[in-house]
Tab-separated table of C-alpha atoms and ligand atoms in Angstrom:
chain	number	residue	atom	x	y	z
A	1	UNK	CA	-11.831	11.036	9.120
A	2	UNK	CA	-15.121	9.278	9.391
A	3	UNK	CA	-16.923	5.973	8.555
A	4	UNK	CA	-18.072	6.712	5.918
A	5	UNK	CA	-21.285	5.998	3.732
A	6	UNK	CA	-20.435	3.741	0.872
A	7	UNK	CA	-23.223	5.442	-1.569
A	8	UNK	CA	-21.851	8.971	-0.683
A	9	UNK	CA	-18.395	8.173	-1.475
A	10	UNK	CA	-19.827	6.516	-4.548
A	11	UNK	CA	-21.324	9.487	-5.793
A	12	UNK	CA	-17.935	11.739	-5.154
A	13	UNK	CA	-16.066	9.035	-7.175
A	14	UNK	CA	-18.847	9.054	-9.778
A	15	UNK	CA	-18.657	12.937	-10.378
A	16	UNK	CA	-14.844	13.386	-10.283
A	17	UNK	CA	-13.293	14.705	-13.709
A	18	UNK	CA	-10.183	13.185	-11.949
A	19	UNK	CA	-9.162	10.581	-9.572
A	20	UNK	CA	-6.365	8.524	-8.029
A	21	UNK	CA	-6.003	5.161	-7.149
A	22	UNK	CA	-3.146	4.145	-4.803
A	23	UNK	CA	-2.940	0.356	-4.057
A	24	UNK	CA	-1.192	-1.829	-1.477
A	25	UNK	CA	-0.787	-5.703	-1.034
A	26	UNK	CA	-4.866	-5.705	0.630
A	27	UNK	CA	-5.779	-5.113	-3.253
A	28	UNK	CA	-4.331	-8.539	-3.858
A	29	UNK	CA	-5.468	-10.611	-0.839
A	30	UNK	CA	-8.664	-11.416	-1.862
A	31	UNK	CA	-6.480	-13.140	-5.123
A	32	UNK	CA	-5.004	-15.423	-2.656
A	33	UNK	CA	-1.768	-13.646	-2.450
A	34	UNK	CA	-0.857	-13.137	1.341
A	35	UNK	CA	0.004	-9.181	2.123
A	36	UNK	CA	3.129	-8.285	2.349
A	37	UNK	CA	3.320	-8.670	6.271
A	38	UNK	CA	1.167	-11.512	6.098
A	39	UNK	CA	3.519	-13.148	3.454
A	40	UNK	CA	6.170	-13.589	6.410
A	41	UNK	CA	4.177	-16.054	7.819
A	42	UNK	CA	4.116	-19.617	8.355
A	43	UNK	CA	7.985	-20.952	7.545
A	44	UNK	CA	9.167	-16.704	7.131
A	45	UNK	CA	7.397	-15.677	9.503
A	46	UNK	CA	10.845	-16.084	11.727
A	47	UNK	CA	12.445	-13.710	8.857
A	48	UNK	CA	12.529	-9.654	9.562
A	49	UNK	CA	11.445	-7.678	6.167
A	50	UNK	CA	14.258	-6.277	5.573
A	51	UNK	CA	16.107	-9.529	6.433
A	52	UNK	CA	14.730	-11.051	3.286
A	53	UNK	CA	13.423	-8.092	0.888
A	54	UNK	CA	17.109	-6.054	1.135
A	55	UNK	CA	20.273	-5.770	-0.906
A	56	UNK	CA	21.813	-6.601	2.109
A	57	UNK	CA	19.518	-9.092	2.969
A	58	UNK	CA	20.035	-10.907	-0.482
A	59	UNK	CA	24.101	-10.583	-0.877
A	60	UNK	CA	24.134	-12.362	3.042
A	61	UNK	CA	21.585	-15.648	1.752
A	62	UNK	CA	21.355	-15.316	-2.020
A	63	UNK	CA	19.296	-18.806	-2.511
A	64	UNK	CA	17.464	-18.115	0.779
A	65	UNK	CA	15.732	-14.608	-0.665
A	66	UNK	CA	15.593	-16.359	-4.357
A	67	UNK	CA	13.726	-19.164	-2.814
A	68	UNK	CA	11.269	-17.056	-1.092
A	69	UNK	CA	10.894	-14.664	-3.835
A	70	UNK	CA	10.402	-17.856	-6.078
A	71	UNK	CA	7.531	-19.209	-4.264
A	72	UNK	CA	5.479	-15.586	-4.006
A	73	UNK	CA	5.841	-15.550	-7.679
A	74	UNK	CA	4.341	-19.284	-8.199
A	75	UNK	CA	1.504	-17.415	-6.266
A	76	UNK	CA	1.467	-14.832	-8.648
A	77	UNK	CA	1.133	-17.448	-11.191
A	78	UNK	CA	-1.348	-19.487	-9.607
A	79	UNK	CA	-3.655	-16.377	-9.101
A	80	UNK	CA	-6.377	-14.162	-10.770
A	81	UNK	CA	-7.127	-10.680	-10.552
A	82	UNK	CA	-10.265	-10.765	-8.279
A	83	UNK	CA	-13.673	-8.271	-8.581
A	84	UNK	CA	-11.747	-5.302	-7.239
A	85	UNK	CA	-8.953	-5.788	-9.788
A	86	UNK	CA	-11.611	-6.266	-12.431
A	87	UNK	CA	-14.559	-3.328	-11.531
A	88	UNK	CA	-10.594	-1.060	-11.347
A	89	UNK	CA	-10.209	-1.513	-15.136
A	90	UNK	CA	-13.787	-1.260	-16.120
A	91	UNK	CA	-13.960	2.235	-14.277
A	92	UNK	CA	-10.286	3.056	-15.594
A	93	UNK	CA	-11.845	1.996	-19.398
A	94	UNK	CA	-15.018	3.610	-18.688
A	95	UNK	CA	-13.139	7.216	-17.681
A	96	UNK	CA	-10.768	7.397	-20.261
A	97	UNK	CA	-7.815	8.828	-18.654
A	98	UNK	CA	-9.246	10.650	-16.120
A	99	UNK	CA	-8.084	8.152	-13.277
A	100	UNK	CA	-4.547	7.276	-12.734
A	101	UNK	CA	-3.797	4.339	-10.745
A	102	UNK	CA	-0.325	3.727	-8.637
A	103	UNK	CA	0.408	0.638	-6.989
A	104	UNK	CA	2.897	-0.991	-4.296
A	105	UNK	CA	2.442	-4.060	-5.210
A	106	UNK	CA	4.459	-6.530	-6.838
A	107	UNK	CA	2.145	-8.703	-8.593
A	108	UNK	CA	0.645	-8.402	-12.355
A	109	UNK	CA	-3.259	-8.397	-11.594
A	110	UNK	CA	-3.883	-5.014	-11.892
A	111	UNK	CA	-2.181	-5.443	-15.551
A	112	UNK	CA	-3.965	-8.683	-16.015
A	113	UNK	CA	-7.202	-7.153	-15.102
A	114	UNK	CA	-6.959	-4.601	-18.330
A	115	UNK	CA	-5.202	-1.479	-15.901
A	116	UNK	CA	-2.298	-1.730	-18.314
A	117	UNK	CA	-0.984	1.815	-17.327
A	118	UNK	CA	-0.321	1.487	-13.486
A	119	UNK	CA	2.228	2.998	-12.325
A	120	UNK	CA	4.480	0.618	-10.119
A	121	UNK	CA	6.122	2.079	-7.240
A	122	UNK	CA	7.900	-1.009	-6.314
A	123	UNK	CA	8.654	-2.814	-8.915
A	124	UNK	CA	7.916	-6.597	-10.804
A	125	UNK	CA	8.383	-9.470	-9.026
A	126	UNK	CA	7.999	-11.386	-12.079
A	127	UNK	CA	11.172	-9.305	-13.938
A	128	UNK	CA	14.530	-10.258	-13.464
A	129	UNK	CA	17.343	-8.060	-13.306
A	130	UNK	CA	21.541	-8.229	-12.570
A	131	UNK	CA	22.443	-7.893	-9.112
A	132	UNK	CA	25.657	-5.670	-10.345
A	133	UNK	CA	26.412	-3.123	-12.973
A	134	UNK	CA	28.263	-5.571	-15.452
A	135	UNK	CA	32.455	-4.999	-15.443
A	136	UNK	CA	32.628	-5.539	-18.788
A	137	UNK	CA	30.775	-5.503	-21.917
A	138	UNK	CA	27.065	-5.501	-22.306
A	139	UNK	CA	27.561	-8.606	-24.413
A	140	UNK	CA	27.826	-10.455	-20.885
A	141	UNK	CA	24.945	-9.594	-20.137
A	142	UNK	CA	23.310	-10.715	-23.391
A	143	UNK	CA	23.898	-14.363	-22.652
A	144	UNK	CA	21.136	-16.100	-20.768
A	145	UNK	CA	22.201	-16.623	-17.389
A	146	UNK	CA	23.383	-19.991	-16.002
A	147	UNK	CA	21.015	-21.770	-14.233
A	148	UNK	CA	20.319	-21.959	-10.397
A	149	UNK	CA	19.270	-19.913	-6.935
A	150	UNK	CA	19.750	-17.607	-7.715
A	151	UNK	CA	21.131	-17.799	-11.711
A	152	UNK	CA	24.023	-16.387	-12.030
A	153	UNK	CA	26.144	-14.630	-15.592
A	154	UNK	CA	27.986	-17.566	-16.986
A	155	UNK	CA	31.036	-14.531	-17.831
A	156	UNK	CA	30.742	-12.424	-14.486
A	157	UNK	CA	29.479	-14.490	-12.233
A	158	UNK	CA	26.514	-11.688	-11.478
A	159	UNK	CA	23.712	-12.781	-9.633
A	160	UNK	CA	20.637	-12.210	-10.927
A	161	UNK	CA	17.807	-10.439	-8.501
A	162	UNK	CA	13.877	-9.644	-8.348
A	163	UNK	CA	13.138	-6.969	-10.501
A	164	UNK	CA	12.168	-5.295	-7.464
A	165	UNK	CA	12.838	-2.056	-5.313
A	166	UNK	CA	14.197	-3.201	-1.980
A	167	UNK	CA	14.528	-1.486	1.457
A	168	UNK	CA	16.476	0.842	1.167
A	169	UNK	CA	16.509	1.001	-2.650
A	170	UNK	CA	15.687	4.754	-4.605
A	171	UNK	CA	12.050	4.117	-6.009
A	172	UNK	CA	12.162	4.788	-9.569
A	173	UNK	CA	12.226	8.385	-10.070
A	174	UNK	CA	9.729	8.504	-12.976
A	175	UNK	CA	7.394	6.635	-11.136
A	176	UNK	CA	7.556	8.427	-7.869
A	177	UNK	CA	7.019	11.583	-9.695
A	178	UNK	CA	4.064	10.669	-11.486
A	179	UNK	CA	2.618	9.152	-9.052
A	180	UNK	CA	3.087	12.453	-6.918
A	181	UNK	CA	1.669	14.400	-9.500
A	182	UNK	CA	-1.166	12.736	-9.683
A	183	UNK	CA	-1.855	12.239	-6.270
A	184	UNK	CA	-1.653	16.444	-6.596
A	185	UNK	CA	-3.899	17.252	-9.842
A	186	UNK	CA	-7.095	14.307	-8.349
A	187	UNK	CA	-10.438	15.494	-6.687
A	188	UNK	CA	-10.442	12.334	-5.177
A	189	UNK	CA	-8.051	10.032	-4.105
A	190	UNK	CA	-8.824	6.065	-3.143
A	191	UNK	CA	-6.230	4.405	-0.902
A	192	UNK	CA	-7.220	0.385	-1.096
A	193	UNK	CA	-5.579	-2.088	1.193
A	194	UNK	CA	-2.302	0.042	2.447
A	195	UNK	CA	-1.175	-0.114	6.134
A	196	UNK	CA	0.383	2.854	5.202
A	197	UNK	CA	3.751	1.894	6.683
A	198	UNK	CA	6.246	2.628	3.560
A	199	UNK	CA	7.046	5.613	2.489
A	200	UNK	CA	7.334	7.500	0.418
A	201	UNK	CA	3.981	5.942	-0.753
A	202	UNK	CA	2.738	6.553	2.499
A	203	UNK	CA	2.820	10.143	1.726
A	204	UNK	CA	0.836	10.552	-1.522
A	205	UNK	CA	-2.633	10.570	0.475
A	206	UNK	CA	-1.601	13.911	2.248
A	207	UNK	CA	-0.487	14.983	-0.435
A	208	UNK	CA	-3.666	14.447	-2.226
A	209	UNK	CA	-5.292	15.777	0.552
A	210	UNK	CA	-3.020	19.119	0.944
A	211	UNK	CA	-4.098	19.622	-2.494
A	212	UNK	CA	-7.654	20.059	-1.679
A	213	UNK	CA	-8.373	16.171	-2.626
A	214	UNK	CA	-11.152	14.401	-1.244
A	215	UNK	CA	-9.350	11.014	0.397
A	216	UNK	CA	-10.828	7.762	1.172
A	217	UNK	CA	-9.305	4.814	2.063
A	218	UNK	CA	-10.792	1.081	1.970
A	219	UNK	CA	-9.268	-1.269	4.683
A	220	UNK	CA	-11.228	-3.490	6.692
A	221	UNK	CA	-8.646	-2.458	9.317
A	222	UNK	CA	-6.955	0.315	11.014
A	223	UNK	CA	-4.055	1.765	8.681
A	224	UNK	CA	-1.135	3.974	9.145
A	225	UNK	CA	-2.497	6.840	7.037
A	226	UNK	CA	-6.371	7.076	8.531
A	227	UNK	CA	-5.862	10.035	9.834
A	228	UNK	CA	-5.279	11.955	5.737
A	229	UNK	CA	-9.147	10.276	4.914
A	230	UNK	CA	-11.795	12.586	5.006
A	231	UNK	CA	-13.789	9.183	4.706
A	232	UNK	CA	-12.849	5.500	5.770
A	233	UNK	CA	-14.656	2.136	4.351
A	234	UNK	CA	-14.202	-0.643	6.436
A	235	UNK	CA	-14.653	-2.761	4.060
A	236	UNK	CA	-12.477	-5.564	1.399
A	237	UNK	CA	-11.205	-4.545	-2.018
A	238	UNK	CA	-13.217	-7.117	-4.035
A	239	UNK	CA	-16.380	-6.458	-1.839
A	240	UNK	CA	-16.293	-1.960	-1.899
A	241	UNK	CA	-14.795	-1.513	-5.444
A	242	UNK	CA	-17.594	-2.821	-7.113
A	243	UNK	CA	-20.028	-1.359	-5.211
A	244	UNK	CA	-17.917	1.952	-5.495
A	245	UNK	CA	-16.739	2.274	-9.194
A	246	UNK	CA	-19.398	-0.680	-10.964
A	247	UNK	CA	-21.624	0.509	-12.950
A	248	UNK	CA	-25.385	1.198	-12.045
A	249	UNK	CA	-27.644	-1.446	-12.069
A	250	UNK	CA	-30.540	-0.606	-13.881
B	1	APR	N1	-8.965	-5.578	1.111
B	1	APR	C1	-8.396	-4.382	1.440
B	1	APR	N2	-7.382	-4.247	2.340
B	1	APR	C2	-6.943	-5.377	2.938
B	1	APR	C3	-7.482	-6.658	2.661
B	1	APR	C4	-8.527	-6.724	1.707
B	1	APR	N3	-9.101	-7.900	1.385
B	1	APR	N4	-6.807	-7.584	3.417
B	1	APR	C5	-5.887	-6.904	4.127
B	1	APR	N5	-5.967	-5.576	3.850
B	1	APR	C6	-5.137	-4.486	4.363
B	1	APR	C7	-4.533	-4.738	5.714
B	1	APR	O1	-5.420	-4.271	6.737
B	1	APR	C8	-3.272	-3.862	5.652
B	1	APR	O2	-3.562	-2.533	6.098
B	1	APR	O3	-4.029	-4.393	3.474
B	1	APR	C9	-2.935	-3.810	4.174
B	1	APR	C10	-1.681	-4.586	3.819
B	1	APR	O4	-0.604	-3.964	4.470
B	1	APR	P1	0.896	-4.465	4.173
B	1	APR	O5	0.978	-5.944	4.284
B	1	APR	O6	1.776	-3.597	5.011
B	1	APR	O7	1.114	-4.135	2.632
B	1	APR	P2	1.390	-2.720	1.996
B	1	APR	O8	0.726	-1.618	2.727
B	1	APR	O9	1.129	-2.821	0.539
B	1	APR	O10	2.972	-2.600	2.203
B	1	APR	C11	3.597	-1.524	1.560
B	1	APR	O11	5.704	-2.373	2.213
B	1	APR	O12	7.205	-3.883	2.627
B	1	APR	C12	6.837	-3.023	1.683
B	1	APR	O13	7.234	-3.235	-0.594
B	1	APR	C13	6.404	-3.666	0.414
B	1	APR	O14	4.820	-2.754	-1.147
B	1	APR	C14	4.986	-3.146	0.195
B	1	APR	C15	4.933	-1.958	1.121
């Protein structure tokens, strides 16, 4: 792994009949919407994870997980997808389906910027779903939920949850696999704004790399997962991706 030149990992990403994109919560920062570990701070900062972002976590303080879940989606809301979101689609438009793109985050701004195909590792924050498999029919769960926080099944008395995948939580298999197999099939794969610290996202970059992809990761920081880049950019999402995957200037 190396710091490495920005114009010579342009030029690999520029030739590359295929290529992989694997995001974490750095992608979004520059959007205004705190990273994941950053998003404990302030009044959760006295909150573990997994304290807040678990099954466990949410059947022990239903309202207090709604309530923070409800305020990083009113960021969601309130934000845009920034210049790295943006120059993603244009060079996902531009390559007609020769780059895949996987994502841990949460948020819609890679959809929002055009990238309507991500594959989300983690889920929606901005989907609800039932907390339990419903005991009776599927009609109870065709009735809008009673209001609250969290809402709740006016037959069953389910809570309703984050459309999320928790700690702890299976990712969903098709999107696991996909994104494996395209972290496999890619010349070159771009890790953006990942500590690196979940897995089994964590693991697609050697796995990229143990297929004879070229990795580099963007992070204006040290991550988890440095050592499986053949080339590092200490740099920001919204400042390298343009410069990385924008078109020429004439
Ligand atoms: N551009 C690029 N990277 C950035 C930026 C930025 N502007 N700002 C911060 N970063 C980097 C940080 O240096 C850090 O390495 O983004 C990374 C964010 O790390 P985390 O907060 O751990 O987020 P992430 O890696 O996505 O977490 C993975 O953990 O808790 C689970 O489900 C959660 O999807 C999340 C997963």
């Amino acid at each position: 792994m190396h710091e490495a030149s920005l114009q010579s990992v342009r030029e690999r990403l520029q030739a590359a009949a295929s290529v992989c994109v694997l995001t974490g919560a750095g992608m979004s920062a520059e959007s205004g919407i705190p990273t994941f570990r950053d998003a404990l701070a302030g009044l959760w900062s006295r909150f573990d994870p997994a304290a807040l972002a678990s099954e466990e976590g949410f059947r022990a303080d239903p309202q207090l997980v709604w309530d923070w879940y409800a305020q990083r989606r009113d960021a969601v809301h309130r934000a845009e997808p920034n210049a790295g979101h943006r120059a993603l689609a244009a060079f996902v438009a531009a390559r007609a389906g020769g780059v895949t793109v996987i994502t841990q985050n949460v948020d819609d701004l890679h959809q929002r910027a055009g990238c309507r195909d991500t594959i989300r590792l983690h889920g929606d924050i901005l989907q609800d779903r039932w907390l339990e498999a419903c005991p009776r029919t599927v009609a109870c769960h065709a009735r809008s939920a009673v209001p609250g926080r969290p809402p709740r099944c006016a037959d069953c008395g389910n809570l309703v949850r984050p459309g999320v995948v928790w700690f702890g939580e299976m990712l969903p298999v098709h999107a696991i696999d996909a994104a494996e197999a395209a972290a496999r099939r890619c010349e070159v794969m771009l890790v953006v704004g990942t500590s690196g610290a979940v897995w089994p996202a964590a693991g697609l970059a050697g796995s990229a790399r143990a297929a004879g992809a070229f990795v580099v990761i963007v992070n204006p920081h040290a991550s988890e997962i440095d050592a499986q880049a053949h080339a590092v950019l200490r740099s920001t999402a919204a400042v390298a991706l343009p410069a990385l995957l924008g078109t020429p200037t004439r």
